[in-house]
Short mmCIF file of C-alpha atoms in Angstrom, two decimals:
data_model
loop_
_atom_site.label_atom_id
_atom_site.label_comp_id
_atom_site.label_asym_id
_atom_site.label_seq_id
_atom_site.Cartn_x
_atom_site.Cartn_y
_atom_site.Cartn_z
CA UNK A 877 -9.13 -9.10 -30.43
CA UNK A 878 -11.50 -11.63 -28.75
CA UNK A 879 -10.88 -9.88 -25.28
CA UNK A 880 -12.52 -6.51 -26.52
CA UNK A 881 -15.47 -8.15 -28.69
CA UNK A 882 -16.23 -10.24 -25.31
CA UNK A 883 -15.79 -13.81 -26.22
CA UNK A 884 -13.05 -14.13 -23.62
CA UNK A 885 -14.44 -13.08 -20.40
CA UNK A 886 -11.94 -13.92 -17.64
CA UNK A 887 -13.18 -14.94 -14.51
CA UNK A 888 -9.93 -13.45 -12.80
CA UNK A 889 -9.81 -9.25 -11.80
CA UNK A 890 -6.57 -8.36 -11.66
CA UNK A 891 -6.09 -5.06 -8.87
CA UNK A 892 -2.96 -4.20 -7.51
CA UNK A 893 -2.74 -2.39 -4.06
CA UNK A 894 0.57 0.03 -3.74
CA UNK A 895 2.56 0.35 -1.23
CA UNK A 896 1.68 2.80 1.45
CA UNK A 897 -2.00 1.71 1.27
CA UNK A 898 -4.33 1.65 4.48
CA UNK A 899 -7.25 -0.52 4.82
CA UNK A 900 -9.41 2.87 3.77
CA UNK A 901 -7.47 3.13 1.03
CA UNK A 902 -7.82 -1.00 -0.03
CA UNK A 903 -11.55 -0.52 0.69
CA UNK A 904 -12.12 1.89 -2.08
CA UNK A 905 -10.10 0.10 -4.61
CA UNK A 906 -12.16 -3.02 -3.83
CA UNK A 907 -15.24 -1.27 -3.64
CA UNK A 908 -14.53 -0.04 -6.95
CA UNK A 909 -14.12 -3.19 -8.49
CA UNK A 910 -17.09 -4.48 -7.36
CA UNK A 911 -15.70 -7.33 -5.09
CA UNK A 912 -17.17 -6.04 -1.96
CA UNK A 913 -19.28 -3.06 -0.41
CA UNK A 914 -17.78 -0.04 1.02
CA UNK A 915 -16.93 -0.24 4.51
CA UNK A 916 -16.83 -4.42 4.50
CA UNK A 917 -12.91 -4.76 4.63
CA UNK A 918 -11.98 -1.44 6.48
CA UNK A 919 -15.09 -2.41 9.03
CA UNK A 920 -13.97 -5.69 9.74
CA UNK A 921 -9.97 -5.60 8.97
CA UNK A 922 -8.78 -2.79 10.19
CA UNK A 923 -7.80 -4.18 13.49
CA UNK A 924 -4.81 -6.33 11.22
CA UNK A 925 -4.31 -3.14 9.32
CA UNK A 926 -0.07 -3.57 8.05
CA UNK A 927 -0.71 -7.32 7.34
CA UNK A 928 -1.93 -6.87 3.71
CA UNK A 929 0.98 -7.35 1.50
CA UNK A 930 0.85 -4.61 -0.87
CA UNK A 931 0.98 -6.41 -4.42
CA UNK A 932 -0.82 -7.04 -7.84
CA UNK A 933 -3.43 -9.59 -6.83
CA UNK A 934 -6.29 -11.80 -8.87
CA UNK A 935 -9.70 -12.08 -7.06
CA UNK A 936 -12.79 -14.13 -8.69
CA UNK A 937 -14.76 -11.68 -10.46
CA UNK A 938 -18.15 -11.37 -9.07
CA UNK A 939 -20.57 -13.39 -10.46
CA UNK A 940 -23.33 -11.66 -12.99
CA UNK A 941 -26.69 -11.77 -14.01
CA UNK A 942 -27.03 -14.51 -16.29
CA UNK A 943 -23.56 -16.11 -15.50
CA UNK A 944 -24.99 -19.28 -14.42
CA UNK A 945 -22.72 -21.33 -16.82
CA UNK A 946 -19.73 -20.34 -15.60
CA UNK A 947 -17.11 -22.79 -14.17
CA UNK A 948 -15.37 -21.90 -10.29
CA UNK A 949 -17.52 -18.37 -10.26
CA UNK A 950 -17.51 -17.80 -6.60
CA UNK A 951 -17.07 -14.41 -6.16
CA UNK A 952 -14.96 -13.13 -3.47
CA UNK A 953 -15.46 -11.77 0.35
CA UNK A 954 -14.00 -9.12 2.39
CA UNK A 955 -12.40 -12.80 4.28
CA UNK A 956 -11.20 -14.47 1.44
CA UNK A 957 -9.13 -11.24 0.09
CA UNK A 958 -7.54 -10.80 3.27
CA UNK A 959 -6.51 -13.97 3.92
CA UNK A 960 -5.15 -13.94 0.34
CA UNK A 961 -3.12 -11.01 0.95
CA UNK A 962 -2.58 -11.73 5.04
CA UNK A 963 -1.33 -15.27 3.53
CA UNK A 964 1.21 -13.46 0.66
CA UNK A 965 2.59 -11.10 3.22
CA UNK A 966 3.78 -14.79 5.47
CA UNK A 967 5.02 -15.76 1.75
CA UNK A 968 6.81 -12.89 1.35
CA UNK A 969 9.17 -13.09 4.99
CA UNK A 970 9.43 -17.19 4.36
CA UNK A 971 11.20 -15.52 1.16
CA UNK A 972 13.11 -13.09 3.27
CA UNK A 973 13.81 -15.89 5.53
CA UNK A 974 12.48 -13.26 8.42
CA UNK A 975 11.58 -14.85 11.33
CA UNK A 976 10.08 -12.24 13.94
CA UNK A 977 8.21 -13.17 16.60
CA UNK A 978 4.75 -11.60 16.13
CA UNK A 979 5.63 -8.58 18.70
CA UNK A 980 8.86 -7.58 17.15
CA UNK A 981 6.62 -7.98 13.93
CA UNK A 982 4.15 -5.64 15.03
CA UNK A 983 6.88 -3.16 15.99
CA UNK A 984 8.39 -3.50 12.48
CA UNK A 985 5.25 -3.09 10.91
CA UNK A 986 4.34 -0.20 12.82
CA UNK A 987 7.64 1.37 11.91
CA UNK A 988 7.66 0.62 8.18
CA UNK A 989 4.34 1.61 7.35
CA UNK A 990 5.58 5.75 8.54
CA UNK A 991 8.54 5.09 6.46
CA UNK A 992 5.98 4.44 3.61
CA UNK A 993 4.18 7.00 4.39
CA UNK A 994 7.18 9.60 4.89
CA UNK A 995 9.93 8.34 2.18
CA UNK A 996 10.06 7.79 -1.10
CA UNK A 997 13.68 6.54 -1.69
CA UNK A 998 15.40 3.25 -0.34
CA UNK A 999 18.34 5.41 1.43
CA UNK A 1000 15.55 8.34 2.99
CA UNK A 1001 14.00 5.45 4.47
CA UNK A 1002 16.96 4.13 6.08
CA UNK A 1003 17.85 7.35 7.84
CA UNK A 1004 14.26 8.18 9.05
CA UNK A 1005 14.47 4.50 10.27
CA UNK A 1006 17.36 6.08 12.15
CA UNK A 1007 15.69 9.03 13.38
CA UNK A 1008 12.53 7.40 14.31
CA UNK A 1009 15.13 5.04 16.58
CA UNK A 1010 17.23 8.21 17.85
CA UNK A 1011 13.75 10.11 19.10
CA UNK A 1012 12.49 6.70 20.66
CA UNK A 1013 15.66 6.29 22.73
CA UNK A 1014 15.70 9.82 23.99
CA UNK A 1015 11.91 9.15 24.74
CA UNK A 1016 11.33 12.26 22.45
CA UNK A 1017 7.51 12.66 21.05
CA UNK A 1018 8.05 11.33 17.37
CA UNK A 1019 5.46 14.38 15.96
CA UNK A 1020 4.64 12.70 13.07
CA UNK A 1021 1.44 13.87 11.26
CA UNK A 1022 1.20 10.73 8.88
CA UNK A 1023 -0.02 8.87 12.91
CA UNK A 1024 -2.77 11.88 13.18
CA UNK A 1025 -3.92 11.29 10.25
CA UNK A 1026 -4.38 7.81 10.48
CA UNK A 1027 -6.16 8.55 13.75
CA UNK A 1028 -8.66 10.72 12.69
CA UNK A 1029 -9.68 8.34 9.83
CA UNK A 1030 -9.82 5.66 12.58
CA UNK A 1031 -11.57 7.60 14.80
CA UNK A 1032 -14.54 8.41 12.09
CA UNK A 1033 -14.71 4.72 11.08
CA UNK A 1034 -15.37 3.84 14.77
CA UNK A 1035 -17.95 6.33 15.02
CA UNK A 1036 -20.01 5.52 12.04
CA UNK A 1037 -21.92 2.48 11.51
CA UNK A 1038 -20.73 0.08 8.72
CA UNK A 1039 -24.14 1.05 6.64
CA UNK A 1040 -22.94 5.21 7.09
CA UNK A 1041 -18.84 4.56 6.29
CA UNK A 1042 -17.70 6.68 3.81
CA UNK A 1043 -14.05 6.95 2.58
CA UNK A 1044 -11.59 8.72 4.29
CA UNK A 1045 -8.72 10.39 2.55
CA UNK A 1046 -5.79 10.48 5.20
CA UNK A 1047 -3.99 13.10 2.82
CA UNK A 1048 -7.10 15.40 3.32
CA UNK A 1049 -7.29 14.76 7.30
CA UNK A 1050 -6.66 19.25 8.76
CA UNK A 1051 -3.47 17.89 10.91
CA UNK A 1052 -3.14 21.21 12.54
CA UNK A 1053 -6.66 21.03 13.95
CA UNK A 1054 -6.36 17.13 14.70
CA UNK A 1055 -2.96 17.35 16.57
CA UNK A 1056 -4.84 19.26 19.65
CA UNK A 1057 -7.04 16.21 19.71
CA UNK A 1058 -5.66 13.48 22.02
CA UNK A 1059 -5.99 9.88 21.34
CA UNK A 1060 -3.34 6.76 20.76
CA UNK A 1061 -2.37 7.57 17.38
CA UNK A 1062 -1.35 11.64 18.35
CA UNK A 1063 2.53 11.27 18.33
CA UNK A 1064 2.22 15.01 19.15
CA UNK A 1065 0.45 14.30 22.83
CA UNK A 1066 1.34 10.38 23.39
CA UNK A 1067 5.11 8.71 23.26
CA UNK A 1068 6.86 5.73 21.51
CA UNK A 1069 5.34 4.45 18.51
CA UNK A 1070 1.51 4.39 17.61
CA UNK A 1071 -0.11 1.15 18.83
CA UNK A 1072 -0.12 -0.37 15.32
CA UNK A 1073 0.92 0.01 11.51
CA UNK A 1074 -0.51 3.21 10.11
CA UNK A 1075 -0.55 1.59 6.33
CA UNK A 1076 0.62 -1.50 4.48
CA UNK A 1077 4.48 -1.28 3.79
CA UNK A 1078 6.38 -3.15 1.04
CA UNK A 1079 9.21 -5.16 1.35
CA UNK A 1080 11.72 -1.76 0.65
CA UNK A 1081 10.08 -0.33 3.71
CA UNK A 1082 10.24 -3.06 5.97
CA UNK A 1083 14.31 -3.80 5.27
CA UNK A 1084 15.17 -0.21 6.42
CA UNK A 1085 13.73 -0.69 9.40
CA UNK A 1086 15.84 -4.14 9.82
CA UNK A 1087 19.15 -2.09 8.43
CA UNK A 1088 18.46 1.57 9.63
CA UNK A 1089 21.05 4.24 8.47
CA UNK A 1090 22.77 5.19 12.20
CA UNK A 1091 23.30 8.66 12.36
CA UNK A 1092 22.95 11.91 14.80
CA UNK A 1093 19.69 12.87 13.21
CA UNK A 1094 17.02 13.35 15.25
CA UNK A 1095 14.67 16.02 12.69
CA UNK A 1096 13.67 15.82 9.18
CA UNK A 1097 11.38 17.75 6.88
CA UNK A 1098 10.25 16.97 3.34
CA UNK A 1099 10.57 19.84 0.62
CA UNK A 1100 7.78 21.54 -1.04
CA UNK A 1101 7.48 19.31 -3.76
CA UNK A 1102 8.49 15.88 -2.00
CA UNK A 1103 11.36 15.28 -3.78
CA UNK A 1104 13.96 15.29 -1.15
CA UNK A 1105 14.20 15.20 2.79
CA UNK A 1106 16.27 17.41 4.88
CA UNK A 1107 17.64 15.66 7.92
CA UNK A 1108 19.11 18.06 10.77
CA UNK A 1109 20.51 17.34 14.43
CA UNK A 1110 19.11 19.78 16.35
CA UNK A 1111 16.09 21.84 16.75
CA UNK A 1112 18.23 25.02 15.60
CA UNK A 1113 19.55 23.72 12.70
CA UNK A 1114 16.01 21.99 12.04
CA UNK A 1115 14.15 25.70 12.50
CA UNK A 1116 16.72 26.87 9.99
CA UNK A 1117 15.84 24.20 7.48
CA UNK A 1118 12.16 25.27 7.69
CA UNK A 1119 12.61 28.86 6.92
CA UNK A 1120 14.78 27.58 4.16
CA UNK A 1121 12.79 25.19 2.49
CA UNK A 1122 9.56 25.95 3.51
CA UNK A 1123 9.28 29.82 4.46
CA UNK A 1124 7.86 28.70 7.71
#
């Protein structure tokens, strides 16, 4: 068809950023399109990191050699795709008809964006929404490695200059050897709630932290293969869950 034999060039790329993304994440995927250069959005944005609505967006495809005869080819900047997708994400509450003032917004990004990161299913997020709530009012540490992660990524993107950034992978961050290392996103060493989202959540993820799932729950652990979370009550029952489902 004409796409294929080139007579039809588009002007519009069409990406779509998943749920659960961080602005590390985004970076590569627009990086790899060719709308920016590494380390422009995650250098600049990652301050507002939990404001980019994950979604299937279309960006101006950069302009090429020889494109001078193209109509509207202004290729796009790290600033004008993140006020497209800060913009969608103030779309999507209008939608919702959420109004939260921009601290209780924060906190519900902040919140959503671990569910993202530790649930899969509408009804797991709900009760670690729960749990998350539980731990916070008996000022227990939350402990959740997804934060250290996050940290350590942050921590290397502060470090290097924007011409030196290279990706970082927060599945391949060593936890174990990051949780001895203090700093404001160790929910291992610090209390309450890292000081900001940890990822982009999607609308699912954001509702269970409006609606959590009350319960007695204060532990959870995810099987092997990720395909179901455990919830206990206390740290007995939680140690037994480990040696069942995880031989640890």
């Amino acid at each position: 068809h004409a796409m294929a034999s080139g007579y039809a060039e588009p002007d519009d790329l069409v990406l779509t950023i998943p749920e659960g993304f961080n602005v590390f994440d985004i970076d590569k995927r627009l990086a790899d399109f060719g709308l920016i250069k590494a380390g422009d959005f995650a250098g600049k944005y990652h301050t507002d990191e939990g404001q980019f609505f994950p979604d299937t967006y279309r960006f101006n495809r950069p302009a090429r050699p020889g494109d001078s005869g193209r109509s509207g080819g202004e290729g796009e900047t790290a600033d004008t795709i993140a006020e497209k997708m800060k913009n969608h994400l103030n779309l999507k509450f209008e939608d919702l008809s959420l109004i939260l003032s921009s601290l209780v917004l924060q906190d519900t990004l902040t919140r959503a964006s671990i569910l993202e990161k530790e649930a899969r299913r509408e009804e797991d997020m709900r009760l670690v929404a729960g749990v998350i709530e539980n731990r916070l009012r008996r000022k227990m540490l939350l402990q959740i490695d997804a934060t250290v992660s996050y940290g350590a990524c942050l921590r290397q993107l502060e470090s290097l200059k924007v011409s030196k950034f290279k990706y970082c992978d927060v599945s391949q961050v060593p936890v174990g050897a990051e949780i001895r290392i203090d700093g404001p996103y160790n929910s291992y060493k610090r209390s309450g709630l890292p000081p900001g989202p940890i990822a982009n959540p999607g609308i699912q993820a954001i509702q269970a932290v409006l609606n959590p799932q009350k319960s007695d729950y204060l532990y959870y652990l995810s099987t092997r293969d990720g395909s179901r979370l455990i919830f206990s009550k206390t740290a007995s029952e939680h140690a037994a869950n480990r040696r069942k489902y995880l031989g640890i």
